[in-house]
């Protein structure tokens, strides 16, 4: 238990290491020892044999270490490694100043390679493309080794008087080959070997021991050049252990060949008459050739493993999706056999996977079989993809609607055939909803097409998107020919200009009702239109619904009712009600023009005797003929009305003078002496006329009273005569009158229904 009484905490190796090394000194010490030891080995070996350095491994050994942490955190490790290099040089007797001048170039090479790899591959994993990694590593090693060799060349030439080309040549080869081998080994060790399972360690160790034995044998053989024998165990390592085997094997061969060549043994010492430096060059060339023999094989195998792993993972993901998906997934061969059927067939259709390995066209609904067979033939012939919705029988006997997607793909069996990848899902509920929606739409269309009104929708561009069939009865136009056309095109420019203001109000969100008249098929028609904005879910207007109803019959009925309300049924003249409504207007118009007004009351003399003698039918004929005669005697704009019984009235407001008014009254009286042929008898009609003539403000009641007084005077004078009274006309005010002839000379003959 810990100090707080809790349970023991698990031991973490990293935390234990941190407790042993709280200041992080272990990596610094390891870098110092590694870089210093490799530098000391290379320099001491070369100086002991008076030859150039064959293989510079110190810089490459740091690559894997530096890639594990950002450069800002890797500086302490890099500085420790450079201090190890300085210690190695100083311990061999080199000048401290010369050594310090070489340090920046050693660091430059390491930083260039590590940072180039880090920028291209921030994280190196098993899925990393090692071909790309090798390309970046080799190119950066060439650049880094070249820059480092140039710097070292300058210092060695100035300090030790070494030849320029000699210094550049030896330094570049040693650094480049060492960087490739040591850098690769460092990467493999830090990123790969620590994750190798224990079961694979011993085969790797066994194969490495074989390579070490063969390398040692060919390097100490003083008589026959057998160096090519290292290729067999190296390629075996590459084949069995891929990149890790290649890197470690190359490190063993490089160390063995460089060591043997430097100490003067091995196959390259069989060449007679050459300098030790040339033997070092041959060893370096051999090591480089060995790298370029093994590296492509290792990279190809690593890429093959990576692709195989990706394919396996992809296949696993696909199989998981297919096996656990609710959709039915199948791979169908050209003969119809199913090479794969997903287990979802059990949940979807109730059948076992084995039941679907053979074609089952019998499960397709009879009404859909021919269509689906045609789709399959088309897919086989044209390729690509297709989709279809059809009914498939469940094991229980009922049918489900299946939406199927199919694609023609090359068969993975490698027999140059094409398979169908089929995916089907249950859309029964969706199809039922769609069918219900279609049925509802059909019902709605039936209703709208038979509503006695034109129903249309107009979009924001003033184009029709829907019109019901009732428009054919109104205008004779076919709905399909209206869809897509603008309101101006369909209704014409003239009518469009009248509709445009109401349409704009509807687009602004206002519901508008208005009436208008138009002519269709040569007939004038009246319409009532209702514009209703069509709004989306957010309330934005996206169009207008138009409901247009023909109201011609209503307008005709209104006019007929108005006529019946204002017209005398027997004579066809205006009735008392209409006369009462119009008389005040006549007076106002006369006052505005300062004109005379004449109102004449006409009464049939002894009309009761006519009814009593000949009957009411003849009396009605007499009234009708008198009304027609009066209508013919007045001009346009003058008014004739039947006030009731046998009493008529004539109203004029365009009389030029009193003389003209008197002449009109006399003419009216004279021309009303008529004989009417009523069929059963000829009836002679006489009239009494009383006229009022005025030219000032006078109410309609006062005017009627004045005319009534004049009529009373005419009847008092013995009937069959006329009298008139004036008002506001100077000397004629309140008196006047004239008698008419009562003789036969004043009569006109009129037959029933015929005037002449």
XYZ file of C-alpha atoms in Angstrom:
756
model
C 0.000 0.000 0.000
C 1.094 3.522 -0.699
C 1.509 6.264 1.876
C -2.185 7.172 1.670
C -3.320 3.659 2.378
C -4.376 2.888 -1.185
C -3.793 -0.250 -3.150
C -0.369 -0.915 -4.701
C 0.163 0.848 -8.042
C 1.316 -1.186 -11.065
C 4.957 -0.868 -11.916
C 5.621 1.109 -15.098
C 9.062 0.463 -16.633
C 9.207 4.000 -17.961
C 8.396 5.485 -14.585
C 10.984 3.216 -12.937
C 13.580 4.372 -15.460
C 12.631 7.977 -14.768
C 13.134 7.403 -11.044
C 16.554 5.879 -11.701
C 17.440 8.694 -14.108
C 15.362 11.705 -12.984
C 17.394 14.217 -15.026
C 17.298 12.259 -18.314
C 21.050 11.627 -18.292
C 20.812 8.094 -19.658
C 20.088 9.114 -23.309
C 22.866 11.699 -23.186
C 25.362 9.182 -21.834
C 24.319 6.553 -24.386
C 24.677 9.037 -27.270
C 28.117 10.095 -25.996
C 29.317 6.488 -25.780
C 27.790 5.394 -29.082
C 29.103 8.305 -31.179
C 32.439 8.379 -29.404
C 32.955 4.629 -29.665
C 32.068 4.423 -33.394
C 34.242 7.463 -34.143
C 37.171 6.012 -32.181
C 36.803 2.641 -33.959
C 36.779 4.152 -37.456
C 39.615 6.595 -36.841
C 41.836 4.172 -34.902
C 41.421 1.422 -37.501
C 42.269 3.742 -40.364
C 45.336 5.198 -38.653
C 46.615 1.830 -37.554
C 46.763 0.731 -41.185
C 47.662 4.125 -42.632
C 44.516 4.132 -44.813
C 41.465 6.397 -45.223
C 38.393 5.806 -43.098
C 36.448 3.017 -44.776
C 33.055 3.437 -43.080
C 31.806 6.363 -40.976
C 28.940 5.016 -38.853
C 28.716 7.557 -36.038
C 26.391 10.060 -37.721
C 23.975 7.468 -39.094
C 23.674 5.749 -35.730
C 21.994 8.868 -34.315
C 19.232 9.038 -36.953
C 16.784 6.673 -35.260
C 17.362 8.360 -31.919
C 16.710 11.872 -33.297
C 13.554 10.845 -35.163
C 11.859 9.764 -31.929
C 11.614 13.332 -30.596
C 11.332 16.883 -32.024
C 14.553 18.603 -32.970
C 14.205 21.075 -30.069
C 14.245 18.144 -27.627
C 16.915 16.243 -29.581
C 19.606 18.927 -29.248
C 20.965 17.557 -25.957
C 21.390 14.104 -27.518
C 23.036 15.596 -30.597
C 25.398 17.704 -28.488
C 26.304 14.661 -26.386
C 27.100 12.688 -29.535
C 29.307 15.491 -30.870
C 31.130 15.616 -27.550
C 31.784 11.882 -27.941
C 33.231 12.596 -31.404
C 35.480 15.319 -29.939
C 36.614 12.973 -27.144
C 37.491 10.264 -29.684
C 39.525 12.673 -31.820
C 41.365 14.206 -28.876
C 42.148 10.775 -27.367
C 43.847 9.841 -30.652
C 46.065 12.910 -30.440
C 44.248 15.242 -32.841
C 44.229 18.973 -32.349
C 41.266 20.315 -30.382
C 40.956 23.288 -32.732
C 40.867 21.073 -35.814
C 38.325 18.821 -34.139
C 36.067 21.746 -33.197
C 36.161 22.925 -36.806
C 34.940 19.499 -37.956
C 32.077 19.316 -35.426
C 29.541 21.604 -37.281
C 29.787 19.534 -40.458
C 29.242 16.270 -38.581
C 26.145 17.844 -37.000
C 24.971 19.265 -40.341
C 24.916 15.847 -41.998
C 22.905 14.278 -39.173
C 20.395 17.150 -38.979
C 19.799 17.228 -42.779
C 18.970 13.523 -42.975
C 16.860 13.358 -39.798
C 14.861 16.506 -40.573
C 14.262 15.477 -44.212
C 12.782 12.185 -43.071
C 10.788 13.822 -40.256
C 9.168 16.428 -42.563
C 8.136 13.804 -45.121
C 7.167 11.146 -42.565
C 6.092 12.724 -39.262
C 5.318 9.245 -37.971
C 6.883 6.033 -39.287
C 4.688 2.963 -38.820
C 4.242 -0.485 -40.321
C 1.965 1.100 -42.968
C 4.628 3.552 -44.153
C 5.651 3.123 -47.790
C 9.271 2.042 -47.387
C 9.967 2.767 -51.046
C 9.197 6.433 -50.424
C 11.073 6.344 -47.123
C 14.152 4.865 -48.814
C 14.000 7.452 -51.605
C 13.878 10.332 -49.123
C 16.605 8.770 -46.987
C 19.021 8.146 -49.891
C 18.506 11.600 -51.426
C 18.943 13.370 -48.075
C 22.022 11.175 -47.339
C 23.541 12.203 -50.677
C 22.935 15.879 -49.917
C 24.053 15.678 -46.300
C 27.127 13.572 -47.048
C 28.099 15.853 -49.918
C 27.874 19.017 -47.810
C 29.691 17.343 -44.925
C 32.416 16.048 -47.269
C 32.930 19.517 -48.760
C 33.395 21.019 -45.305
C 35.721 18.262 -44.161
C 37.679 18.530 -47.411
C 38.374 22.219 -46.865
C 39.495 21.742 -43.265
C 41.652 18.675 -43.974
C 43.247 20.365 -46.962
C 44.102 23.508 -45.018
C 45.089 21.774 -41.762
C 46.699 18.494 -42.823
C 47.657 19.375 -46.397
C 45.551 16.498 -47.734
C 44.759 16.639 -51.441
C 41.412 18.227 -52.288
C 40.055 15.448 -54.486
C 41.445 12.759 -52.256
C 39.801 14.278 -49.182
C 36.454 14.804 -50.951
C 36.487 11.312 -52.464
C 37.325 9.383 -49.332
C 35.123 11.432 -47.000
C 32.035 11.349 -49.230
C 32.121 7.567 -49.794
C 32.760 6.788 -46.145
C 29.995 9.095 -44.916
C 27.412 8.141 -47.555
C 27.823 4.367 -47.197
C 28.021 4.689 -43.415
C 24.906 6.878 -43.312
C 22.893 4.454 -45.456
C 23.919 1.420 -43.394
C 24.000 2.923 -39.892
C 20.956 5.157 -40.480
C 18.868 2.242 -41.739
C 20.056 0.057 -38.874
C 19.223 2.763 -36.364
C 15.705 3.168 -37.783
C 15.117 -0.575 -37.785
C 16.368 -0.957 -34.232
C 14.389 1.935 -32.736
C 11.184 1.493 -34.723
C 11.002 -2.199 -35.592
C 13.102 -4.598 -33.556
C 11.604 -3.491 -30.245
C 8.167 -4.599 -31.506
C 9.261 -7.947 -32.972
C 7.434 -10.816 -31.216
C 9.609 -13.127 -29.150
C 8.766 -16.039 -31.443
C 10.494 -14.327 -34.364
C 13.639 -13.217 -32.562
C 15.349 -16.624 -32.568
C 14.905 -17.283 -36.309
C 16.398 -13.838 -36.945
C 19.325 -14.571 -34.622
C 19.884 -17.967 -36.272
C 19.967 -16.456 -39.790
C 22.247 -13.650 -38.617
C 24.702 -16.184 -37.152
C 24.798 -17.919 -40.537
C 25.562 -14.607 -42.263
C 28.256 -13.760 -39.702
C 29.909 -17.139 -40.255
C 29.908 -16.855 -44.040
C 31.098 -13.212 -43.921
C 33.933 -14.135 -41.566
C 34.886 -17.056 -43.773
C 35.107 -15.103 -47.035
C 36.944 -12.228 -45.305
C 39.765 -14.382 -43.900
C 40.229 -16.631 -46.924
C 43.669 -15.537 -48.252
C 43.727 -17.532 -51.492
C 40.357 -17.428 -53.355
C 37.987 -14.379 -53.725
C 34.720 -15.791 -52.383
C 33.153 -12.507 -51.321
C 30.089 -13.063 -53.586
C 29.003 -15.901 -51.254
C 27.589 -13.328 -48.796
C 24.763 -12.572 -51.240
C 22.956 -15.869 -50.579
C 22.537 -15.534 -46.783
C 21.862 -11.790 -47.184
C 19.013 -12.371 -49.657
C 17.712 -15.136 -47.392
C 17.625 -12.642 -44.537
C 15.800 -10.159 -46.777
C 13.266 -12.767 -47.826
C 12.634 -14.087 -44.303
C 12.872 -10.861 -42.294
C 12.305 -8.168 -44.868
C 13.755 -4.738 -44.193
C 15.082 -5.572 -40.741
C 17.044 -8.553 -42.074
C 18.473 -6.491 -44.935
C 19.643 -3.638 -42.683
C 21.242 -5.810 -40.009
C 22.764 -8.102 -42.629
C 24.240 -5.133 -44.502
C 25.683 -3.816 -41.243
C 27.390 -7.177 -40.597
C 28.788 -7.395 -44.136
C 29.932 -3.741 -44.067
C 31.685 -4.145 -40.744
C 33.316 -7.408 -41.791
C 34.496 -6.243 -45.218
C 35.705 -2.847 -43.991
C 37.540 -4.393 -41.033
C 39.187 -7.127 -43.131
C 40.186 -4.679 -45.875
C 41.580 -2.190 -43.426
C 43.720 -4.763 -41.574
C 45.022 -6.180 -44.858
C 43.155 -9.512 -45.121
C 40.289 -10.695 -47.211
C 39.518 -10.934 -50.948
C 40.478 -7.346 -51.852
C 44.030 -7.884 -50.626
C 44.515 -10.467 -53.396
C 44.818 -7.556 -55.853
C 48.519 -6.982 -56.376
C 50.190 -3.612 -56.793
C 47.523 -1.337 -55.376
C 47.599 0.998 -52.417
C 45.657 0.460 -49.177
C 43.502 3.448 -50.106
C 42.472 1.750 -53.348
C 41.623 -1.454 -51.453
C 39.419 0.676 -49.174
C 37.708 2.065 -52.272
C 37.073 -1.456 -53.603
C 35.594 -2.449 -50.245
C 33.368 0.581 -50.220
C 32.225 -0.117 -53.793
C 31.436 -3.697 -52.875
C 29.437 -2.584 -49.860
C 27.547 -0.068 -52.035
C 26.814 -2.685 -54.706
C 25.622 -5.087 -52.020
C 23.257 -2.364 -50.743
C 21.848 -1.793 -54.205
C 21.401 -5.545 -54.693
C 19.574 -6.116 -51.425
C 17.729 -2.806 -51.065
C 15.362 -3.138 -54.078
C 14.446 -6.674 -53.041
C 13.764 -5.554 -49.461
C 11.728 -2.558 -50.583
C 9.639 -4.605 -53.006
C 8.955 -7.245 -50.365
C 8.123 -4.579 -47.771
C 5.739 -2.878 -50.199
C 4.199 -6.239 -51.031
C 3.648 -6.909 -47.326
C 2.150 -3.469 -46.861
C -0.236 -3.908 -49.772
C -1.156 -7.410 -48.646
C -1.894 -6.084 -45.170
C -3.993 -3.264 -46.588
C -5.853 -5.717 -48.774
C -6.458 -8.031 -45.819
C -7.665 -5.129 -43.695
C -9.847 -3.893 -46.529
C -11.238 -7.372 -47.057
C -11.839 -7.703 -43.329
C -13.642 -4.361 -43.183
C -15.678 -5.236 -46.254
C -16.586 -8.637 -44.853
C -17.555 -7.064 -41.532
C -19.726 -4.538 -43.353
C -21.237 -7.224 -45.545
C -21.743 -9.764 -42.760
C -23.224 -7.354 -40.246
C -25.045 -5.020 -42.594
C -28.808 -5.128 -42.704
C -28.628 -5.117 -46.517
C -28.384 -8.257 -48.599
C -24.971 -8.441 -50.326
C -24.131 -11.033 -52.996
C -21.442 -11.748 -55.574
C -23.055 -13.394 -58.558
C -21.214 -15.362 -61.238
C -22.200 -15.212 -64.937
C -24.121 -18.517 -64.563
C -26.117 -17.068 -61.670
C -24.339 -18.884 -58.827
C -23.729 -16.818 -55.710
C -20.115 -16.958 -54.595
C -20.971 -14.905 -51.528
C -24.265 -14.294 -49.725
C -24.301 -12.108 -46.623
C -25.818 -13.592 -43.447
C -28.365 -10.745 -43.446
C -30.459 -12.839 -45.850
C -31.750 -14.678 -42.779
C -33.014 -11.533 -41.067
C -34.199 -9.932 -44.280
C -35.964 -12.807 -46.058
C -35.953 -15.663 -43.572
C -33.828 -17.885 -45.833
C -30.533 -19.524 -44.957
C -27.343 -18.570 -46.784
C -27.239 -22.025 -48.384
C -30.694 -21.461 -49.873
C -29.352 -18.555 -51.903
C -26.202 -20.091 -53.380
C -28.176 -21.115 -56.464
C -30.330 -18.770 -58.590
C -33.864 -18.327 -57.186
C -35.912 -16.548 -59.863
C -38.993 -18.243 -58.414
C -38.790 -15.901 -55.422
C -39.276 -12.818 -57.627
C -42.881 -11.677 -57.946
C -44.362 -12.920 -61.262
C -45.171 -9.364 -62.337
C -41.516 -8.331 -61.874
C -39.616 -11.326 -63.274
C -39.506 -10.247 -66.903
C -38.426 -6.717 -66.011
C -35.646 -7.901 -63.664
C -34.394 -10.441 -66.198
C -34.172 -7.675 -68.788
C -32.213 -5.491 -66.340
C -29.708 -8.304 -65.717
C -29.219 -8.876 -69.460
C -28.721 -5.158 -70.006
C -26.169 -4.990 -67.180
C -24.247 -7.963 -68.592
C -24.168 -6.388 -72.071
C -23.508 -2.731 -71.225
C -21.697 -2.974 -67.877
C -21.656 -0.147 -65.370
C -24.355 -0.027 -62.716
C -28.097 -0.413 -62.507
C -30.772 -0.240 -59.848
C -34.282 -1.614 -59.664
C -37.106 -1.961 -57.170
C -39.026 -5.211 -57.187
C -40.829 -7.697 -54.946
C -39.051 -10.678 -53.394
C -40.774 -13.469 -51.535
C -40.092 -13.996 -47.828
C -39.789 -17.544 -46.559
C -43.122 -17.020 -44.775
C -44.808 -16.444 -48.129
C -45.396 -12.683 -48.193
C -43.536 -10.332 -50.521
C -41.126 -7.552 -49.609
C -40.192 -4.612 -51.785
C -36.415 -4.706 -52.392
C -34.378 -1.828 -53.760
C -31.389 -3.419 -55.499
C -28.145 -1.845 -56.715
C -25.906 -3.915 -58.985
C -22.485 -3.291 -60.529
C -20.561 -5.363 -63.063
C -16.942 -5.877 -61.913
C -14.020 -8.108 -62.969
C -14.102 -11.435 -61.164
C -11.437 -11.866 -58.460
C -11.128 -15.516 -59.532
C -8.807 -14.461 -62.382
C -10.773 -16.231 -65.145
C -11.438 -13.068 -67.216
C -15.147 -13.123 -66.378
C -17.343 -10.401 -64.944
C -19.261 -10.807 -61.695
C -22.214 -8.833 -60.400
C -21.941 -7.212 -56.986
C -25.517 -7.004 -55.702
C -26.803 -4.985 -52.761
C -30.462 -5.100 -51.781
C -32.383 -3.464 -48.961
C -35.923 -3.686 -47.684
C -37.918 -0.629 -48.807
C -41.381 -2.071 -48.252
C -42.430 0.680 -45.872
C -41.096 3.366 -48.195
C -42.917 1.875 -51.190
C -46.150 1.725 -49.224
C -45.755 5.367 -48.277
C -44.981 6.280 -51.891
C -47.993 4.334 -53.130
C -50.196 6.017 -50.538
C -48.765 9.360 -51.579
C -49.385 8.616 -55.252
C -52.925 7.535 -54.450
C -53.455 10.696 -52.438
C -52.000 12.785 -55.243
C -54.253 11.003 -57.724
C -57.292 11.730 -55.589
C -56.233 15.326 -55.170
C -55.677 15.670 -58.917
C -59.091 14.162 -59.605
C -60.649 16.681 -57.243
C -58.745 19.653 -58.641
C -59.375 18.644 -62.252
C -63.112 18.501 -61.612
C -63.459 21.602 -59.452
C -65.342 24.222 -61.533
C -62.452 26.646 -61.265
C -58.989 27.063 -62.770
C -56.332 26.128 -60.184
C -52.758 27.048 -61.041
C -49.371 27.608 -59.446
C -46.989 30.330 -60.607
C -43.323 30.352 -59.580
C -41.186 33.381 -58.733
C -40.301 33.801 -62.427
C -44.015 34.200 -63.252
C -44.110 30.831 -64.998
C -46.827 28.242 -64.592
C -45.756 25.043 -62.839
C -49.230 23.504 -62.495
C -52.647 24.025 -64.103
C -55.665 21.775 -63.616
C -57.731 20.431 -66.509
C -60.649 22.796 -65.987
C -58.722 25.394 -67.990
C -59.713 23.447 -71.127
C -63.385 24.254 -70.512
C -62.658 27.943 -70.011
C -60.076 28.789 -72.656
C -59.640 25.582 -74.644
C -55.938 25.415 -73.747
C -54.242 22.122 -72.813
C -52.593 22.173 -69.340
C -49.387 20.500 -70.533
C -48.912 23.283 -73.097
C -49.243 25.957 -70.407
C -46.675 24.457 -67.996
C -43.372 26.324 -68.250
C -44.813 29.364 -70.034
C -45.019 32.792 -68.453
C -48.202 34.589 -67.413
C -47.619 37.181 -70.136
C -47.333 34.491 -72.803
C -50.476 32.649 -71.672
C -52.756 35.582 -70.808
C -51.549 38.120 -73.361
C -49.856 41.473 -72.776
C -53.085 43.451 -72.297
C -54.578 41.198 -69.626
C -51.134 40.655 -68.058
C -50.800 44.376 -67.360
C -54.102 44.257 -65.456
C -53.066 41.165 -63.479
C -49.484 42.301 -62.751
C -50.263 44.601 -59.759
C -52.224 41.850 -57.995
C -49.471 39.311 -58.763
C -46.849 41.624 -57.247
C -48.927 41.996 -54.093
C -49.144 38.209 -53.799
C -45.355 37.905 -54.235
C -45.046 40.385 -51.350
C -46.996 37.952 -49.143
C -50.522 39.383 -49.448
C -53.601 37.278 -50.183
C -55.482 39.103 -52.984
C -59.036 38.694 -54.339
C -60.117 40.673 -57.406
C -62.372 40.505 -60.466
C -61.633 41.062 -64.114
C -63.197 40.557 -67.540
C -61.628 38.775 -70.518
C -62.716 37.334 -73.823
C -62.284 33.635 -74.622
C -63.552 31.859 -77.719
C -65.191 35.075 -78.836
C -67.316 35.436 -75.676
C -66.879 38.088 -72.981
C -66.456 36.394 -69.621
C -66.133 37.619 -66.065
C -63.770 36.021 -63.510
C -63.026 36.243 -59.822
C -59.372 35.442 -58.993
C -57.771 34.665 -55.627
C -53.974 34.880 -55.374
C -52.506 33.040 -52.346
C -48.739 33.149 -51.595
C -46.983 29.756 -51.564
C -44.544 29.735 -48.634
C -41.790 27.280 -47.729
C -41.115 25.856 -44.248
C -39.327 29.078 -43.241
C -42.210 31.270 -44.406
C -40.434 32.601 -47.496
C -42.661 33.118 -50.537
C -41.650 30.720 -53.321
C -44.608 31.157 -55.661
C -48.315 31.954 -55.938
C -51.400 29.742 -56.065
C -54.146 31.131 -58.294
C -57.813 30.105 -57.945
C -59.836 31.570 -60.828
C -63.624 31.138 -60.953
C -65.839 32.159 -63.859
C -68.618 34.415 -62.538
C -70.194 35.417 -65.847
C -73.539 33.867 -64.861
C -73.395 35.691 -61.534
C -72.766 39.006 -63.292
C -75.620 38.303 -65.701
C -77.894 37.464 -62.793
C -76.859 40.666 -61.049
C -77.665 42.665 -64.150
C -81.015 40.885 -64.496
C -81.858 41.535 -60.856
C -80.885 45.161 -61.320
C -83.063 45.338 -64.407
C -85.986 43.737 -62.613
C -85.521 46.103 -59.695
C -85.521 49.160 -61.977
C -87.883 48.130 -64.797
C -91.640 47.924 -65.108
C -92.505 44.369 -66.089
C -95.498 45.255 -68.269
C -94.169 48.142 -70.328
C -90.440 47.667 -70.127
C -90.042 51.248 -68.931
C -88.307 52.367 -65.771
C -90.411 51.866 -62.665
C -91.204 54.334 -59.894
C -88.173 53.170 -57.821
C -85.661 53.779 -60.552
C -87.293 57.076 -61.439
C -87.043 58.213 -57.826
C -83.317 57.311 -57.798
C -82.613 59.194 -61.046
C -84.680 62.364 -60.693
C -82.324 63.986 -58.177
C -79.361 63.246 -60.492
C -81.207 64.883 -63.402
C -81.843 67.992 -61.305
C -78.196 68.186 -60.225
C -76.939 67.872 -63.800
C -79.350 70.590 -64.958
C -78.203 72.923 -62.197
C -74.555 72.330 -63.146
C -75.327 73.294 -66.768
C -77.869 76.010 -65.760
C -80.438 74.255 -67.990
C -84.206 73.868 -67.768
C -85.845 70.734 -66.425
C -89.151 69.486 -67.799
C -91.167 66.842 -66.008
C -94.398 65.755 -67.686
C -97.004 63.514 -66.044
C -99.105 61.572 -68.598
C -102.372 59.985 -67.565
C -104.655 57.843 -69.762
C -108.155 59.289 -69.728
C -110.925 56.944 -68.611
C -108.603 53.940 -68.317
C -110.957 52.310 -65.790
C -113.680 52.309 -68.402
C -111.340 50.524 -70.834
C -110.647 47.809 -68.255
C -114.323 47.479 -67.439
C -115.391 47.398 -71.090
C -112.699 45.253 -72.693
C -111.096 43.466 -69.766
C -107.750 43.714 -68.034
C -105.948 41.916 -70.831
C -106.845 44.664 -73.275
C -105.980 47.219 -70.606
C -102.502 45.685 -70.286
C -102.083 45.906 -74.068
C -103.060 49.556 -73.970
C -100.530 50.282 -71.206
C -97.741 48.471 -73.077
C -98.452 50.288 -76.349
C -98.608 53.664 -74.630
C -95.256 52.942 -72.961
C -93.650 52.043 -76.299
C -95.079 55.188 -77.890
C -93.665 57.358 -75.110
C -90.245 55.690 -75.409
C -90.170 56.553 -79.121
C -91.058 60.204 -78.491
C -88.075 61.010 -76.229
C -84.443 61.489 -77.164
C -81.385 59.665 -75.791
C -80.643 60.829 -72.301
C -84.296 61.629 -71.534
C -86.226 59.362 -69.237
C -89.673 57.705 -69.462
C -91.110 55.781 -66.509
C -94.365 54.194 -65.424
C -95.254 55.394 -61.959
C -98.098 52.945 -61.527
C -101.573 52.216 -62.909
C -102.126 54.370 -66.001
C -99.742 57.144 -64.959
C -96.485 57.758 -66.837
C -93.767 60.378 -66.473
C -91.328 61.965 -68.929
C -88.194 63.738 -67.613
C -85.917 65.978 -69.699
C -82.981 68.101 -68.491
C -81.692 69.471 -71.771
C -84.360 72.033 -72.712
C -82.966 75.098 -74.424
C -85.867 77.569 -73.867
C -89.397 77.890 -72.567
C -90.720 77.968 -76.085
C -88.996 74.710 -76.865
C -90.409 73.210 -73.666
C -93.984 74.279 -74.576
C -93.561 72.885 -78.065
C -92.343 69.548 -76.666
C -95.354 69.306 -74.322
C -97.752 70.084 -77.136
C -96.062 67.603 -79.469
C -96.152 64.986 -76.747
C -99.871 65.456 -76.212
C -100.675 65.506 -79.896
C -98.756 62.321 -80.686
C -100.317 60.430 -77.826
C -103.768 60.384 -79.538
C -103.597 56.793 -80.750
C -105.938 53.953 -81.633
C -104.766 50.535 -80.436
C -105.794 47.296 -82.166
C -106.097 44.898 -79.243
C -107.414 42.033 -81.391
C -110.896 41.815 -79.852
C -111.456 45.531 -80.339
C -109.878 48.783 -81.392
C -109.430 51.144 -78.493
C -109.034 54.898 -78.886
C -106.784 56.394 -76.232
C -106.788 59.990 -75.058
C -104.243 61.538 -72.693
C -104.071 64.279 -70.134
C -100.641 65.822 -69.677
C -99.419 67.993 -66.836
C -95.928 69.461 -67.173
C -93.630 71.302 -64.779
C -90.877 73.495 -66.210
C -88.250 74.954 -63.873
C -84.799 76.508 -63.936
C -83.589 76.901 -60.375
C -82.949 74.883 -57.267
C -86.017 72.745 -56.759
C -86.332 69.435 -54.961
C -87.634 66.367 -56.706
C -90.694 66.331 -54.462
C -91.437 69.970 -55.287
C -91.009 69.283 -59.005
C -93.386 66.317 -58.829
C -95.861 68.438 -56.882
C -95.730 71.118 -59.569
C -96.315 68.594 -62.382
C -99.100 66.962 -60.425
C -100.804 70.338 -60.041
C -100.542 70.904 -63.791
C -102.084 67.473 -64.474
C -104.885 68.256 -62.071
C -105.569 71.447 -64.029
C -105.667 69.499 -67.287
C -108.166 67.001 -65.875
C -110.189 69.820 -64.387
C -110.296 71.382 -67.846
C -112.175 68.358 -69.133
C -109.335 65.896 -69.806
C -107.753 65.215 -73.193
C -105.669 68.321 -72.914
C -102.386 69.484 -71.373
C -101.335 72.118 -68.924
C -97.947 73.214 -67.711
C -96.676 75.202 -64.790
C -93.311 76.957 -64.607
C -91.028 77.873 -61.746
C -88.102 80.267 -61.742
C -88.748 81.467 -65.326
C -89.844 85.081 -64.790
C -93.298 86.062 -66.122
C -94.368 82.509 -66.678
C -93.956 81.654 -63.059
C -96.930 79.752 -61.644
C -99.202 79.905 -64.686
C -99.469 79.198 -68.322
C -100.817 76.356 -70.245
C -102.311 75.512 -73.523
C -105.139 73.379 -74.727
C -104.816 70.692 -77.340
C -107.246 69.463 -79.917
C -109.645 66.788 -78.788
C -110.722 65.947 -82.285
C -109.942 63.006 -84.489
C -107.153 64.898 -86.168
C -104.990 64.320 -83.119
C -105.127 60.499 -83.272
C -102.698 57.857 -84.655
C -103.661 54.273 -85.441
C -101.525 51.608 -83.650
C -102.208 47.903 -83.857
C -101.311 45.380 -81.165
C -97.605 44.752 -81.099
C -97.021 46.944 -84.131
C -96.222 50.680 -84.315
C -96.092 52.888 -87.360
